[in-house]
mmCIF file of C-alpha atoms in Angstrom:
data_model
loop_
_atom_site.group_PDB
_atom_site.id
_atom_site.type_symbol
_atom_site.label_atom_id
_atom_site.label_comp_id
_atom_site.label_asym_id
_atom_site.label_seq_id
_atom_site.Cartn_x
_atom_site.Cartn_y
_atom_site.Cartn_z
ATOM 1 C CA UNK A 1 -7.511 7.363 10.077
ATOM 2 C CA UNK A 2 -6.380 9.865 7.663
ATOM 3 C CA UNK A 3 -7.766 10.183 3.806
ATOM 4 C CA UNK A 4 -5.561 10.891 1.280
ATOM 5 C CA UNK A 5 -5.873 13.315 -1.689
ATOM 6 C CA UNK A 6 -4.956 11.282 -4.425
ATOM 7 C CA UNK A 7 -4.728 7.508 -5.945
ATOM 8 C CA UNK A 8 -1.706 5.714 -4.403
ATOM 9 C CA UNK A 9 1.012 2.903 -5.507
ATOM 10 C CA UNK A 10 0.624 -0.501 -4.917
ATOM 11 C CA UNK A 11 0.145 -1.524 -1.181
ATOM 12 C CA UNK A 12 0.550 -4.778 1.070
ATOM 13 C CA UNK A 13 3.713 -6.691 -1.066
ATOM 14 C CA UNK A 14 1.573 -9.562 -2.797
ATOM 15 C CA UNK A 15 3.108 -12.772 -0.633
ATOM 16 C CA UNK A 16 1.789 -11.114 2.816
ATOM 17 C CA UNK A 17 -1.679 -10.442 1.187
ATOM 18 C CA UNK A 18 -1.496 -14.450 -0.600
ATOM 19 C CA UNK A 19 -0.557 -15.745 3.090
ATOM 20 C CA UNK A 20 -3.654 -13.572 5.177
ATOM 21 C CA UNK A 21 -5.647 -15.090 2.178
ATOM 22 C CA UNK A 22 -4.913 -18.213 2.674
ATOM 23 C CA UNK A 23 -5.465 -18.080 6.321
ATOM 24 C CA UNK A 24 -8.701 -16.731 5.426
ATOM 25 C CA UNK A 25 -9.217 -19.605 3.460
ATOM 26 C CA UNK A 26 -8.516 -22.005 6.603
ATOM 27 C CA UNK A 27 -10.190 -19.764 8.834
ATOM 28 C CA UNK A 28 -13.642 -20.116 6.579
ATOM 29 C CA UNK A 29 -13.394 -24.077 5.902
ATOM 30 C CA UNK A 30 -12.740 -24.468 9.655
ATOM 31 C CA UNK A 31 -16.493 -22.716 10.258
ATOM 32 C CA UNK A 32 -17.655 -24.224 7.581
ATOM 33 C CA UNK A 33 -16.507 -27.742 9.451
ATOM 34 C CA UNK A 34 -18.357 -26.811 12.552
ATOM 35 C CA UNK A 35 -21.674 -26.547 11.121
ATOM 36 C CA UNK A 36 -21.766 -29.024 8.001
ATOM 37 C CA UNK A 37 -20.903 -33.083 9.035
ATOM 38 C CA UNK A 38 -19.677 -35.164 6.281
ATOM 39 C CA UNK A 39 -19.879 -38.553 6.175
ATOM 40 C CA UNK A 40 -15.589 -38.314 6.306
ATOM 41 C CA UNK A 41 -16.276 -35.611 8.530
ATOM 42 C CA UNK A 42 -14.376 -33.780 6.005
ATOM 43 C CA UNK A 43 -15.238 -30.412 3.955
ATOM 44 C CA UNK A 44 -15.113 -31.426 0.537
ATOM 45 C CA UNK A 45 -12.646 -29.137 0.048
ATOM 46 C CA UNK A 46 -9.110 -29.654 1.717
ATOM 47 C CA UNK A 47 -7.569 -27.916 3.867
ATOM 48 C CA UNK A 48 -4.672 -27.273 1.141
ATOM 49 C CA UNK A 49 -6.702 -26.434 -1.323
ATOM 50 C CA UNK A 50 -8.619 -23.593 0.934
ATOM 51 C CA UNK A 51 -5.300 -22.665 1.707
ATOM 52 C CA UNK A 52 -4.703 -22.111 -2.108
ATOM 53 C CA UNK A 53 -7.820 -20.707 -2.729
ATOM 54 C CA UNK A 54 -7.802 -18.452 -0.048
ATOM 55 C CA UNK A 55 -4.299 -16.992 -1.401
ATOM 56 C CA UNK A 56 -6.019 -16.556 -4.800
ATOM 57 C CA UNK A 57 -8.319 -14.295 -3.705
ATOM 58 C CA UNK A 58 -5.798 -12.776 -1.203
ATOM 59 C CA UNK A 59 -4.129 -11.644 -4.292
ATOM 60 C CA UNK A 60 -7.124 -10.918 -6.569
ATOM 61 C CA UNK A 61 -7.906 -7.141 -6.361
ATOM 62 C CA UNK A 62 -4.880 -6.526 -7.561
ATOM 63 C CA UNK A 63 -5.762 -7.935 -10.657
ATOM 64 C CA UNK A 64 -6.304 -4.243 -11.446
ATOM 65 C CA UNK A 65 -2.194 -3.781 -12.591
ATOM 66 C CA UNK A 66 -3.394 -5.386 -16.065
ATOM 67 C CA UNK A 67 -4.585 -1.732 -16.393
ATOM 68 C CA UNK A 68 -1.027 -0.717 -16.042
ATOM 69 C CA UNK A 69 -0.749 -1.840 -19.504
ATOM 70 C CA UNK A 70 -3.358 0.396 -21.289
ATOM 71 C CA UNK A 71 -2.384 3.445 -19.884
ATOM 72 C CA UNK A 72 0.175 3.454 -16.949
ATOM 73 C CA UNK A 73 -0.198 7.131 -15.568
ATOM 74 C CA UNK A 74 -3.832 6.428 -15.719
ATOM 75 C CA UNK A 75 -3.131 3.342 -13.651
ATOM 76 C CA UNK A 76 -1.639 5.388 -10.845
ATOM 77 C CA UNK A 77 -3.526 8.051 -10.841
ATOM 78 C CA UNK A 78 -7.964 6.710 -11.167
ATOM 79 C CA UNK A 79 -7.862 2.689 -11.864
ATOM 80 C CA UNK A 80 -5.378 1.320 -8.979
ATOM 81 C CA UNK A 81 -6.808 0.646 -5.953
ATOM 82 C CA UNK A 82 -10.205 1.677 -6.643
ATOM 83 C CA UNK A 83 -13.465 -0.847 -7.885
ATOM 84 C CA UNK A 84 -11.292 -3.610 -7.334
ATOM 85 C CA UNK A 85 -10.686 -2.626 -3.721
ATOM 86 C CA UNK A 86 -14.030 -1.623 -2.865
ATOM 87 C CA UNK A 87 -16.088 -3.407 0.404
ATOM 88 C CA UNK A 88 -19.241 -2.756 -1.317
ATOM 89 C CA UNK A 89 -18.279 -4.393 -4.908
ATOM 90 C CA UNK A 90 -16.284 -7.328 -3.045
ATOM 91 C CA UNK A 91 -19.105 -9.801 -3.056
ATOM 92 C CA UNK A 92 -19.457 -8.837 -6.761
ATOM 93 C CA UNK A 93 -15.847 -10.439 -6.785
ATOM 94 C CA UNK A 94 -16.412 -13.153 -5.192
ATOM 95 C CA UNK A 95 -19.208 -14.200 -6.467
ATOM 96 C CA UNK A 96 -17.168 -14.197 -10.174
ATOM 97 C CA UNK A 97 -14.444 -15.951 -8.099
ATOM 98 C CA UNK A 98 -16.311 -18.575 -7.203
ATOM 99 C CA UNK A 99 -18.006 -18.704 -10.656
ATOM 100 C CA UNK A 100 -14.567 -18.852 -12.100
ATOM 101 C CA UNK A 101 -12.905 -21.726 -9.843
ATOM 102 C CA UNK A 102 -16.122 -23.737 -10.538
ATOM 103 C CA UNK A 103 -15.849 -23.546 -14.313
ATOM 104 C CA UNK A 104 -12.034 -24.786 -13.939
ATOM 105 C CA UNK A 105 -12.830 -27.457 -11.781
ATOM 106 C CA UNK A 106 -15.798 -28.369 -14.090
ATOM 107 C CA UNK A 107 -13.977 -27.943 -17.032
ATOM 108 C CA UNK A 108 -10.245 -28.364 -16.487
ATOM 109 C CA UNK A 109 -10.585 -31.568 -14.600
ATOM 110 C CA UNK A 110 -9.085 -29.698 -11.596
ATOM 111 C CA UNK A 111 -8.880 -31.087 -8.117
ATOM 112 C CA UNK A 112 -10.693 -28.868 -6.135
ATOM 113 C CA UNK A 113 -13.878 -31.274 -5.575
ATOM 114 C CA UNK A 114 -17.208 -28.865 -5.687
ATOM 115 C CA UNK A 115 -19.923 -30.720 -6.411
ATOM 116 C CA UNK A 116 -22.787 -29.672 -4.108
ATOM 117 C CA UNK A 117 -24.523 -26.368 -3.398
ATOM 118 C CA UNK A 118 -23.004 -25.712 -0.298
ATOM 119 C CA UNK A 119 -19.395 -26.171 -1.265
ATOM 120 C CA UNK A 120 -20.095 -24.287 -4.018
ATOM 121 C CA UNK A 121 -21.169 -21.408 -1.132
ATOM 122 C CA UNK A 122 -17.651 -22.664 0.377
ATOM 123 C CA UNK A 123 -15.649 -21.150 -2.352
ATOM 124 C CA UNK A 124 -17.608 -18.156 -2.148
ATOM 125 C CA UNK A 125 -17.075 -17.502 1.675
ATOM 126 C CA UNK A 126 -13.590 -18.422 0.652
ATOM 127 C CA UNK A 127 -13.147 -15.370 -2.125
ATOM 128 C CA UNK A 128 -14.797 -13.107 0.154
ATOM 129 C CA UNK A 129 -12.852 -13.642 3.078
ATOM 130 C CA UNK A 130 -9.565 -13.731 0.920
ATOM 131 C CA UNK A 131 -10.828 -10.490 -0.777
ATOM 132 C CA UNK A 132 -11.673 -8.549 2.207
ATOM 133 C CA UNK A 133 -8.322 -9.501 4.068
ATOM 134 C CA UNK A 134 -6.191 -8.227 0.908
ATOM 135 C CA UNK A 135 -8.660 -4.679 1.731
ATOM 136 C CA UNK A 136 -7.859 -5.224 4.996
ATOM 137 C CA UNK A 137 -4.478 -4.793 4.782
ATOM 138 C CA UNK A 138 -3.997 -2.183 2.056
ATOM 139 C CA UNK A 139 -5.394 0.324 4.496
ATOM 140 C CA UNK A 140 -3.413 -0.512 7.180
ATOM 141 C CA UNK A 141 -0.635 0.581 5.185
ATOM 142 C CA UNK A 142 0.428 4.247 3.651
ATOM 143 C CA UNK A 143 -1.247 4.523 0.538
ATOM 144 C CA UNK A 144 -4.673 4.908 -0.102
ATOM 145 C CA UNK A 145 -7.839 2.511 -1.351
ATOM 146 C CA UNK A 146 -11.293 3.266 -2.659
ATOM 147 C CA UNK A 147 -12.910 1.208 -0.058
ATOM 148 C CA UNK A 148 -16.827 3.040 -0.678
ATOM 149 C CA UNK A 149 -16.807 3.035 -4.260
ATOM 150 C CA UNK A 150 -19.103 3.492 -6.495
ATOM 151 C CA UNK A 151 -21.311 5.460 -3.412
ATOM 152 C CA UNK A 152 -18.197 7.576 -2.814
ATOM 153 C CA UNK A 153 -14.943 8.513 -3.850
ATOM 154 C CA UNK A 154 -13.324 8.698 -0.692
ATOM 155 C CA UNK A 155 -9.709 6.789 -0.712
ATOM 156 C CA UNK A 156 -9.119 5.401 3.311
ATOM 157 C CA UNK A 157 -5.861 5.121 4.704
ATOM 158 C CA UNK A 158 -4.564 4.277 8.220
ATOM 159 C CA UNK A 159 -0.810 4.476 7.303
ATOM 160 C CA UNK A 160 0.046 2.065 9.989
ATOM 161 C CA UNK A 161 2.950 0.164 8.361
ATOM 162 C CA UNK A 162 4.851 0.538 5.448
ATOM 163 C CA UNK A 163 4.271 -1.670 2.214
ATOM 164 C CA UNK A 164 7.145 -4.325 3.202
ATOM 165 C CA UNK A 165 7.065 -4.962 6.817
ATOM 166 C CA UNK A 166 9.283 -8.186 7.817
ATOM 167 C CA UNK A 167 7.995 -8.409 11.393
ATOM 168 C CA UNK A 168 4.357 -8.313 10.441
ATOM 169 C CA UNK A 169 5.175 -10.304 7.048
ATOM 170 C CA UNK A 170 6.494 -12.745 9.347
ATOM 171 C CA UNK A 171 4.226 -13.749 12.017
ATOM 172 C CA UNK A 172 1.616 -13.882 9.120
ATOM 173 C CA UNK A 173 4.060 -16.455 6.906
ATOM 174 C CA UNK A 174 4.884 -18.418 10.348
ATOM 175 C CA UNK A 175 1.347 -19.016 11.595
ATOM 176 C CA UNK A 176 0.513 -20.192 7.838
ATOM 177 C CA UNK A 177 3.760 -22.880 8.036
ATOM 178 C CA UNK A 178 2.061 -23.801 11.251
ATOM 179 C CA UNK A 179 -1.189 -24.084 9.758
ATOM 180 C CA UNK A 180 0.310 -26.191 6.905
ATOM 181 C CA UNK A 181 2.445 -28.279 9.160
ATOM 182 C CA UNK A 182 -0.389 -29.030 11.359
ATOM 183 C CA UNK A 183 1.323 -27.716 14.446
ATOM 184 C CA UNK A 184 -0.472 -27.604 17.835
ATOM 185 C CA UNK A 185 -3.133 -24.275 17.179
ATOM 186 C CA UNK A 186 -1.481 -22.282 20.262
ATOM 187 C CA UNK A 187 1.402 -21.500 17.323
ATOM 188 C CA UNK A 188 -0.989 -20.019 14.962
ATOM 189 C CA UNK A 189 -3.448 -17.802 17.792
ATOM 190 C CA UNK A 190 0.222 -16.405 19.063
ATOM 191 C CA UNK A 191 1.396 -15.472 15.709
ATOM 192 C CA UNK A 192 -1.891 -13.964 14.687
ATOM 193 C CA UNK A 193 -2.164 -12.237 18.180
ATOM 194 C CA UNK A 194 1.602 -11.129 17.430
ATOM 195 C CA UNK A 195 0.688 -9.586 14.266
ATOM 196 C CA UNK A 196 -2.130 -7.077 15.555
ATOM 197 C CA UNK A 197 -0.303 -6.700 18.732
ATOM 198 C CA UNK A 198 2.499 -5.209 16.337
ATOM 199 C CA UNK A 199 -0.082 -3.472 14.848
ATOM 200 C CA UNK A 200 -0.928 -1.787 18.032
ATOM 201 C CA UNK A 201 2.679 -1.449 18.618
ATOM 202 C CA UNK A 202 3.223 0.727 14.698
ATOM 203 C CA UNK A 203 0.405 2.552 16.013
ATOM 204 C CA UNK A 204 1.587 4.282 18.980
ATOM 205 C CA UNK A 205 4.849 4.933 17.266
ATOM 206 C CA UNK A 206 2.680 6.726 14.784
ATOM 207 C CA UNK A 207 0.938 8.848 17.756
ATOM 208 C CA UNK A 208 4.921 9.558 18.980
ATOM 209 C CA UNK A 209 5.796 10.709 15.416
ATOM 210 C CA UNK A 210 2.494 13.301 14.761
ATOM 211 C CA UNK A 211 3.667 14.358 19.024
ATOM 212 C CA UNK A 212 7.798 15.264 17.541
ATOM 213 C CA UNK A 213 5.840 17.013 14.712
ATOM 214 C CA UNK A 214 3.910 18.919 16.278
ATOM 215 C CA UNK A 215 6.587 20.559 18.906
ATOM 216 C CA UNK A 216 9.293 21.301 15.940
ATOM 217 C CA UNK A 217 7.412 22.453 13.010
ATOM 218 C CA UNK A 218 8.682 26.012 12.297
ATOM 219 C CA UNK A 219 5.393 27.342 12.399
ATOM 220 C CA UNK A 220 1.587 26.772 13.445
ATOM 221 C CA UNK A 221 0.615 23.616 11.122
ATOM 222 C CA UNK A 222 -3.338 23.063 10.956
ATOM 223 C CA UNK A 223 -2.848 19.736 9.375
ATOM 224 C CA UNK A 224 -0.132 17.297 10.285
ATOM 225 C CA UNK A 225 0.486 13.652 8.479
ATOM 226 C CA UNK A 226 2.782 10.967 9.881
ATOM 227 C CA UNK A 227 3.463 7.938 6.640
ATOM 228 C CA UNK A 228 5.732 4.756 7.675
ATOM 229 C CA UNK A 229 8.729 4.592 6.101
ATOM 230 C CA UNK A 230 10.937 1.708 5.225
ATOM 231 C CA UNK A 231 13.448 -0.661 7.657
ATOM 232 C CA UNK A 232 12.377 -0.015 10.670
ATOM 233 C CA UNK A 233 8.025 0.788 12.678
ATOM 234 C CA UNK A 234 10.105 4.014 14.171
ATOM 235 C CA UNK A 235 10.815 5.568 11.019
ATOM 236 C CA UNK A 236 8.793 8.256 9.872
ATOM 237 C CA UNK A 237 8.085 11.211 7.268
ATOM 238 C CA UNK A 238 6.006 13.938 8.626
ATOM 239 C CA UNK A 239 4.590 16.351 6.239
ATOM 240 C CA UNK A 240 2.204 19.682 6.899
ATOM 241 C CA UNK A 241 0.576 21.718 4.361
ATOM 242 C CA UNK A 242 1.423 25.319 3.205
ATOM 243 C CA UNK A 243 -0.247 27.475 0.992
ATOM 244 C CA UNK A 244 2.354 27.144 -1.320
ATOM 245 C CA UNK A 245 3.592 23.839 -0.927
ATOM 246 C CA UNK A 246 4.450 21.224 1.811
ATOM 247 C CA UNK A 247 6.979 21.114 4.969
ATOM 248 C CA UNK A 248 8.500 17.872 5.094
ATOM 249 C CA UNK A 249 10.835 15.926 7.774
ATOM 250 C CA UNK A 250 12.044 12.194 8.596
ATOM 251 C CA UNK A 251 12.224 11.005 11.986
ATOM 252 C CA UNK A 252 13.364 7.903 14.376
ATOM 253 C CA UNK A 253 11.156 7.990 17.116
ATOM 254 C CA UNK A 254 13.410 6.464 19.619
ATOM 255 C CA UNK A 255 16.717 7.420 20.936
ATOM 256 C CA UNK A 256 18.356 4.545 20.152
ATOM 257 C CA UNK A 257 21.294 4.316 17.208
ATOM 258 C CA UNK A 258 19.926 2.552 13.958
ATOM 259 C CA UNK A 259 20.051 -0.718 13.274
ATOM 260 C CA UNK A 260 23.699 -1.675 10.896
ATOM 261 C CA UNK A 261 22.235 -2.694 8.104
ATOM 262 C CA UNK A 262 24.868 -5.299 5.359
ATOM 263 C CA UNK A 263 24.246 -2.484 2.369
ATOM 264 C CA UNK A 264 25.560 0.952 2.550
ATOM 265 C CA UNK A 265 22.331 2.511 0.365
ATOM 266 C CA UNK A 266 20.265 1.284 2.925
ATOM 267 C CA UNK A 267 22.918 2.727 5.667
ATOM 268 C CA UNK A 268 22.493 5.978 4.304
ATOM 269 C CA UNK A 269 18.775 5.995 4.228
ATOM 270 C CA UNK A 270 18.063 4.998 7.360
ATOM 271 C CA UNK A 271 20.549 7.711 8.239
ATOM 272 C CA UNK A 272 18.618 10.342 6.999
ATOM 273 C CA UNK A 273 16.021 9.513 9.845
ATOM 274 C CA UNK A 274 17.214 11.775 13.155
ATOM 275 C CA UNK A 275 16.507 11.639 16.844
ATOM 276 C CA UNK A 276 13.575 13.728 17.800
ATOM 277 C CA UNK A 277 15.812 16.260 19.420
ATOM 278 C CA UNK A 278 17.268 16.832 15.561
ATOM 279 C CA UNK A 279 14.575 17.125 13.721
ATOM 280 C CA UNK A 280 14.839 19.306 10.927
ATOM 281 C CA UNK A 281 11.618 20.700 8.472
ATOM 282 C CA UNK A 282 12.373 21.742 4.465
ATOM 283 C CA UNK A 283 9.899 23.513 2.861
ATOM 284 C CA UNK A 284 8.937 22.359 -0.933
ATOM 285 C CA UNK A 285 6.900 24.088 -3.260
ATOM 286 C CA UNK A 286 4.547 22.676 -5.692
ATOM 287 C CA UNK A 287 5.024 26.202 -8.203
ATOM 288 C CA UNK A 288 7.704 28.277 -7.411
ATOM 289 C CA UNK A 289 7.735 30.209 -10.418
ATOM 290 C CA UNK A 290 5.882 30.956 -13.552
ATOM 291 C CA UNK A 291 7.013 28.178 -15.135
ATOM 292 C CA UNK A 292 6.307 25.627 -12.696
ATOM 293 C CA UNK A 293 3.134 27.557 -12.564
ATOM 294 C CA UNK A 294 2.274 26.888 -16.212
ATOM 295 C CA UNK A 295 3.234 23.346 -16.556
ATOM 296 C CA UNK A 296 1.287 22.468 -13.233
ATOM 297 C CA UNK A 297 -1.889 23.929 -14.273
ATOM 298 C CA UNK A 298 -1.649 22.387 -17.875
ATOM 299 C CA UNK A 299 -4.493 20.511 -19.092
ATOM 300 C CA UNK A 300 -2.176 18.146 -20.607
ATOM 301 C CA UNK A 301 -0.752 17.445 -16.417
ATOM 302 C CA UNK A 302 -4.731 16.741 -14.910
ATOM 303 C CA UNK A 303 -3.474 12.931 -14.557
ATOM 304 C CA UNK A 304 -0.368 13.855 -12.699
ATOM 305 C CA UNK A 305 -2.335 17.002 -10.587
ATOM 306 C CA UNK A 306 -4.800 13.971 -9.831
ATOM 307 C CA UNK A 307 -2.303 11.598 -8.931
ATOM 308 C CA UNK A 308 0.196 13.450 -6.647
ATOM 309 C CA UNK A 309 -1.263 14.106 -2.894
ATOM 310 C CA UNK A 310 2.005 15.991 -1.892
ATOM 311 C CA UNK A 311 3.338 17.804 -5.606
ATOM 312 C CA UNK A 312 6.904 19.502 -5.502
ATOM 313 C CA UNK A 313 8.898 21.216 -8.198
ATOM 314 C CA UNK A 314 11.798 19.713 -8.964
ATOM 315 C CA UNK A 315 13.396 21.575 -11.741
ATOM 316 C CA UNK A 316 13.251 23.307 -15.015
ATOM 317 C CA UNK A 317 15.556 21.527 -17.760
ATOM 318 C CA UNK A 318 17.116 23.124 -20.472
ATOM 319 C CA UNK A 319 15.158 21.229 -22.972
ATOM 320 C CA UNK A 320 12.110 22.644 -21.864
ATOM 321 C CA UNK A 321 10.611 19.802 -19.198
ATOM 322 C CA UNK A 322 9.373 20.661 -15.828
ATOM 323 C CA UNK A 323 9.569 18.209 -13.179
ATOM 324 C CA UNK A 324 7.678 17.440 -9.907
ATOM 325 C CA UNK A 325 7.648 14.209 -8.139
ATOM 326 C CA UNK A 326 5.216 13.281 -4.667
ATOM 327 C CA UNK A 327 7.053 13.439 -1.518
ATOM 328 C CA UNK A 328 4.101 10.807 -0.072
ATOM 329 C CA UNK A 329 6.481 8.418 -2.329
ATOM 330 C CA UNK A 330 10.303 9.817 -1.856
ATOM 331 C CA UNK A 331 12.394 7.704 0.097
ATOM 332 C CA UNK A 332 15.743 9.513 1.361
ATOM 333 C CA UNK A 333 18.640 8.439 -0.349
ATOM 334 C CA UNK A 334 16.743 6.621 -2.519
ATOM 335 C CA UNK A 335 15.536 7.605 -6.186
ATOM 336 C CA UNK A 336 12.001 9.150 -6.292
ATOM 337 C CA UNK A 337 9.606 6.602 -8.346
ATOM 338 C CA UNK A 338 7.634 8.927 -9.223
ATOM 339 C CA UNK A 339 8.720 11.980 -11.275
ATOM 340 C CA UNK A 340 6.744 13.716 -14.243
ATOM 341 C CA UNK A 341 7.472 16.513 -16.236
ATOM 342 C CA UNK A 342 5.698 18.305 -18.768
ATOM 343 C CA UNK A 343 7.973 18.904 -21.949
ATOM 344 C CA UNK A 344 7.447 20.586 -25.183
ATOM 345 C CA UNK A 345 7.324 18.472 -28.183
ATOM 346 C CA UNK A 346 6.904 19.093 -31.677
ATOM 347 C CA UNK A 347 4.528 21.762 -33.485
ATOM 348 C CA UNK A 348 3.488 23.619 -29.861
ATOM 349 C CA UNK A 349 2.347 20.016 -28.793
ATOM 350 C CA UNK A 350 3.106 19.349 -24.884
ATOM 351 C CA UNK A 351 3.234 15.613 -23.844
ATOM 352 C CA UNK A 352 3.804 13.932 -20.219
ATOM 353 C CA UNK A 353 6.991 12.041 -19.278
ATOM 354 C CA UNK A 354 7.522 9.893 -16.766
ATOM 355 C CA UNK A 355 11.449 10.243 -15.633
ATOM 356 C CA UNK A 356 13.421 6.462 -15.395
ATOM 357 C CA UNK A 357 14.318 5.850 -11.534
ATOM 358 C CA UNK A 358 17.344 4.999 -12.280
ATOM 359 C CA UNK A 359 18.107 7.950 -13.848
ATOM 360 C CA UNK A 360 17.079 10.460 -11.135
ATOM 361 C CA UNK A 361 19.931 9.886 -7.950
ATOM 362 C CA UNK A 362 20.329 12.959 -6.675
ATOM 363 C CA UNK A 363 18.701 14.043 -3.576
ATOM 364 C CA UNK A 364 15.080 16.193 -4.005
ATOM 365 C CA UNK A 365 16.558 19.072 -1.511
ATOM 366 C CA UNK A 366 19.970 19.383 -4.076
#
């Protein structure tokens, strides 16, 4: 498990976490069916409709990105990823969940039959379950959540398998259809045993990845990081810290060639990720010079020093803005989506930018 220095991007892509949800959702109303006989011998909620309100509250905690809106470096850097994420608030959310689908359903003239006490517990277990999984698998992936909070601050990561992984995605989405299509249940405990088995799998890559950095980093590194990268479990960036910035590197931890992939931006990404035997480390400061210095320490930059857990420069403009990005976020080949600068503005005034992705092609080592 490794624990991350700063607030992180959005995790799990939303359909995985809306179809682990909505197995959730199954999974509960199948207990639930077990203990409780109805006179249909029926939960009083269907099975499609804990499907759909599992994948609600699969999707829920993200609810958070309507912070986005008020303040979107603030987003980033304390409000994503954080209350909304946290084990010890998530019956707090479930319990407005349920509160929430009950009003609807009393008031809207919705479907989603409720009428006793213990369905109304139903939809509860329900939110939870579909809560916890979307938890569940934001650690599993590279970027940090606030899983104590409020009793501590402490962002968890496992960094198992990149945000959008179609193997894992997959299994998850198949064992749902099968679910839905009311295939024999063999199809659903193979897909689900599929998925952590690939978990298991990502994992030992991971292990293979921190063994390559460890025998061709330049120098002695005390602390070594291994993050999944896109298009493929063997890709990885490894990263070490330095006094004065970080050592960085992308590896394919198998000596296979890549996979060919249709679009030549994706080509030359997945290019950029070398046997082990060719592994090569850059060094990147965070302050390089004075300048850098300045702008880093500014007060006006806290959000951004609080944000970034791996800050390097990359440039002074002429028109006064200095510019670091996160290399936990840079993709080769690809454009970094996160780049701020500090720039001077009018009447000594200094104010925060956030640099377009589009705008900002060029490689972080040119």
């Amino acid at each position: 498990m490794e624990t991350a220095l700063a607030c992180g991007h959005s995790a799990m892509d939303p359909f995985t976490h809306a179809a682990v949800g909505a197995l959730a959702g199954v999974g509960i109303r199948q207990l639930r069916r077990q203990q409780v006989k109805h006179s249909s011998d029926q939960p009083l909620i269907s099975l499609r409709h804990a499907m759909l309100l599992g994948a609600v509250a699969g999707i829920l905690p993200d609810i958070d990105i309507l912070s986005y809106f008020v303040n979107p470096l603030h987003y980033h850097a304390y409000w994503h990823g954080t209350y909304t994420h946290s084990l010890i608030l998530a019956p707090l959310w479930a319990a407005l969940f349920a509160v929430l689908i009950i009003a609807i359903q009393r008031w809207g003239g919705a479907s989603i039959r409720a009428k006793g006490t213990d369905d109304r517990w139903l939809i509860y277990w329900i939110g939870l379950a579909g809560i916890l999984s979307h938890i569940g698998l934001d650690v599993i992936t590279a970027w940090d959540v606030g899983i104590w909070l409020p009793l501590s601050t402490e962002r968890v990561s496992f960094g198992l398998i990149f945000l959008v992984d179609l193997v894992f995605s997959g299994s998850i989405l198949l064992g749902l259809w099968a679910v839905y299509r009311a295939w024999k249940p063999w199809v659903l405990i193979g897909c689900l045993f599929f998925a952590v088995g690939w978990l298991g799998f990502a994992y030992q890559q991971k292990q293979e990845a921190l063994t390559i950095a460890a025998s061709t980093h330049p120098h002695v590194a005390e602390q070594l990081t291994a993050w999944p990268q896109p298009f493929s479990v063997f890709h990885w960036k490894l990263i070490s810290i330095d006094d004065h910035g970080y050592w960085q590197s992308h590896v394919r931890v198998t000596e296979h060639a890549p996979l060919q992939w249709p679009l030549a931006s994706i080509d030359n990404t997945v290019a950029e990720f070398v046997s082990p035997q060719q592994v090569q480390w850059q060094f990147y400061p965070t302050t390089p010079h004075q300048a850098a210095q300045e702008a880093w320490q500014h007060p006006e930059f806290q959000a951004v020093r609080d944000f970034m857990t791996y800050p390097a420069y990359v440039s002074h403009n002429s028109d006064g803005c200095v510019w670091f990005t996160d290399l936990l976020f840079t993709i080769p080949e690809q454009s970094p989506p996160f780049t701020y600068g500090l720039c001077a503005g009018g009447n000594g005034q200094f104010i925060v930018v956030r640099k377009p992705i589009l705008s900002f092609f060029s490689r972080l080592s040119d």
